[in-house]
Amino acid sequence: WYQRNPVYIANITAVGATASGYLQLFPAGAVRPTTSVVNFQTGLTRANNAIARLGEGAAVTVFSGQASGSVHVVVDVNGWFE
């Protein structure tokens, strides 16, 4: 099933974090990875590029690894390929 789904290219941005943490981006329904896409600190805007597969329902999951607090996440999809 994953071979038929496109791979997308995106820019992931953490904005307005109230505590330090990290973001993980992975296919919906897949096991959460052990690596992060973006590491961020309180009050700073941080961005990074990612290339990843779509998961179940052509969706992705964004996980915020923070002990407490919140962060706004912006995902800009730049393109895709098969």
Short mmCIF file of C-alpha atoms in Angstrom, two decimals:
data_model
loop_
_atom_site.label_atom_id
_atom_site.label_comp_id
_atom_site.label_asym_id
_atom_site.label_seq_id
_atom_site.Cartn_x
_atom_site.Cartn_y
_atom_site.Cartn_z
CA TRP A 1 0.00 0.00 0.00
CA TYR A 2 2.77 2.47 0.83
CA GLN A 3 4.38 1.92 -2.57
CA ARG A 4 1.28 3.36 -4.25
CA ASN A 5 1.18 6.47 -2.07
CA PRO A 6 3.12 9.54 -3.05
CA VAL A 7 5.97 10.97 -1.04
CA TYR A 8 5.54 14.62 -0.12
CA ILE A 9 8.01 17.42 0.48
CA ALA A 10 7.09 19.88 3.23
CA ASN A 11 8.37 22.67 5.43
CA ILE A 12 7.52 22.13 9.11
CA THR A 13 7.51 25.18 11.41
CA ALA A 14 7.12 25.42 15.20
CA VAL A 15 5.68 28.80 16.23
CA GLY A 16 4.91 30.36 19.62
CA ALA A 17 6.11 27.52 21.82
CA THR A 18 5.42 28.00 25.53
CA ALA A 19 8.01 25.32 26.38
CA SER A 20 10.97 23.68 24.62
CA GLY A 21 10.40 20.45 22.72
CA TYR A 22 10.48 18.74 19.34
CA LEU A 23 8.17 17.77 16.48
CA GLN A 24 7.97 14.39 14.79
CA LEU A 25 6.24 13.91 11.43
CA PHE A 26 5.27 10.44 10.20
CA PRO A 27 2.65 8.55 8.15
CA ALA A 28 -0.76 8.26 9.86
CA GLY A 29 -1.15 4.79 11.37
CA ALA A 30 2.60 4.13 11.47
CA VAL A 31 4.77 3.65 14.54
CA ARG A 32 6.16 6.93 15.88
CA PRO A 33 9.82 7.35 14.85
CA THR A 34 12.72 7.90 17.23
CA THR A 35 13.95 11.02 15.41
CA SER A 36 12.60 14.56 15.30
CA VAL A 37 12.02 16.87 12.34
CA VAL A 38 12.27 20.13 14.32
CA ASN A 39 13.72 20.91 17.76
CA PHE A 40 12.52 24.19 19.26
CA GLN A 41 12.91 26.43 22.30
CA THR A 42 10.43 28.60 24.16
CA GLY A 43 9.38 31.68 22.18
CA LEU A 44 11.48 30.94 19.08
CA THR A 45 10.20 30.13 15.59
CA ARG A 46 12.03 27.14 14.09
CA ALA A 47 11.56 25.44 10.71
CA ASN A 48 12.96 22.48 8.80
CA ASN A 49 12.30 20.61 5.55
CA ALA A 50 11.04 17.03 5.43
CA ILE A 51 10.41 14.33 2.86
CA ALA A 52 7.94 11.71 4.05
CA ARG A 53 5.24 9.25 2.98
CA LEU A 54 1.53 9.64 3.43
CA GLY A 55 -0.13 7.09 5.71
CA GLU A 56 -3.61 5.71 6.20
CA GLY A 57 -6.27 7.87 4.54
CA ALA A 58 -3.51 9.83 2.77
CA ALA A 59 -2.76 11.56 6.11
CA VAL A 60 0.22 12.36 8.31
CA THR A 61 0.67 12.61 12.07
CA VAL A 62 2.51 15.44 13.83
CA PHE A 63 3.66 14.64 17.38
CA SER A 64 4.81 17.39 19.75
CA GLY A 65 7.32 16.18 22.31
CA GLN A 66 6.90 18.65 25.15
CA ALA A 67 6.83 17.90 28.87
CA SER A 68 4.22 20.67 29.20
CA GLY A 69 3.06 23.71 27.28
CA SER A 70 1.89 24.15 23.71
CA VAL A 71 3.16 24.99 20.24
CA HIS A 72 1.53 26.01 16.97
CA VAL A 73 2.58 23.90 13.99
CA VAL A 74 2.61 25.03 10.35
CA VAL A 75 2.99 22.38 7.63
CA ASP A 76 3.54 23.81 4.13
CA VAL A 77 3.47 21.10 1.47
CA ASN A 78 5.82 22.08 -1.37
CA GLY A 79 5.25 19.14 -3.69
CA TRP A 80 5.03 15.38 -4.09
CA PHE A 81 6.38 12.54 -6.22
CA GLU A 82 5.82 8.82 -6.64
#
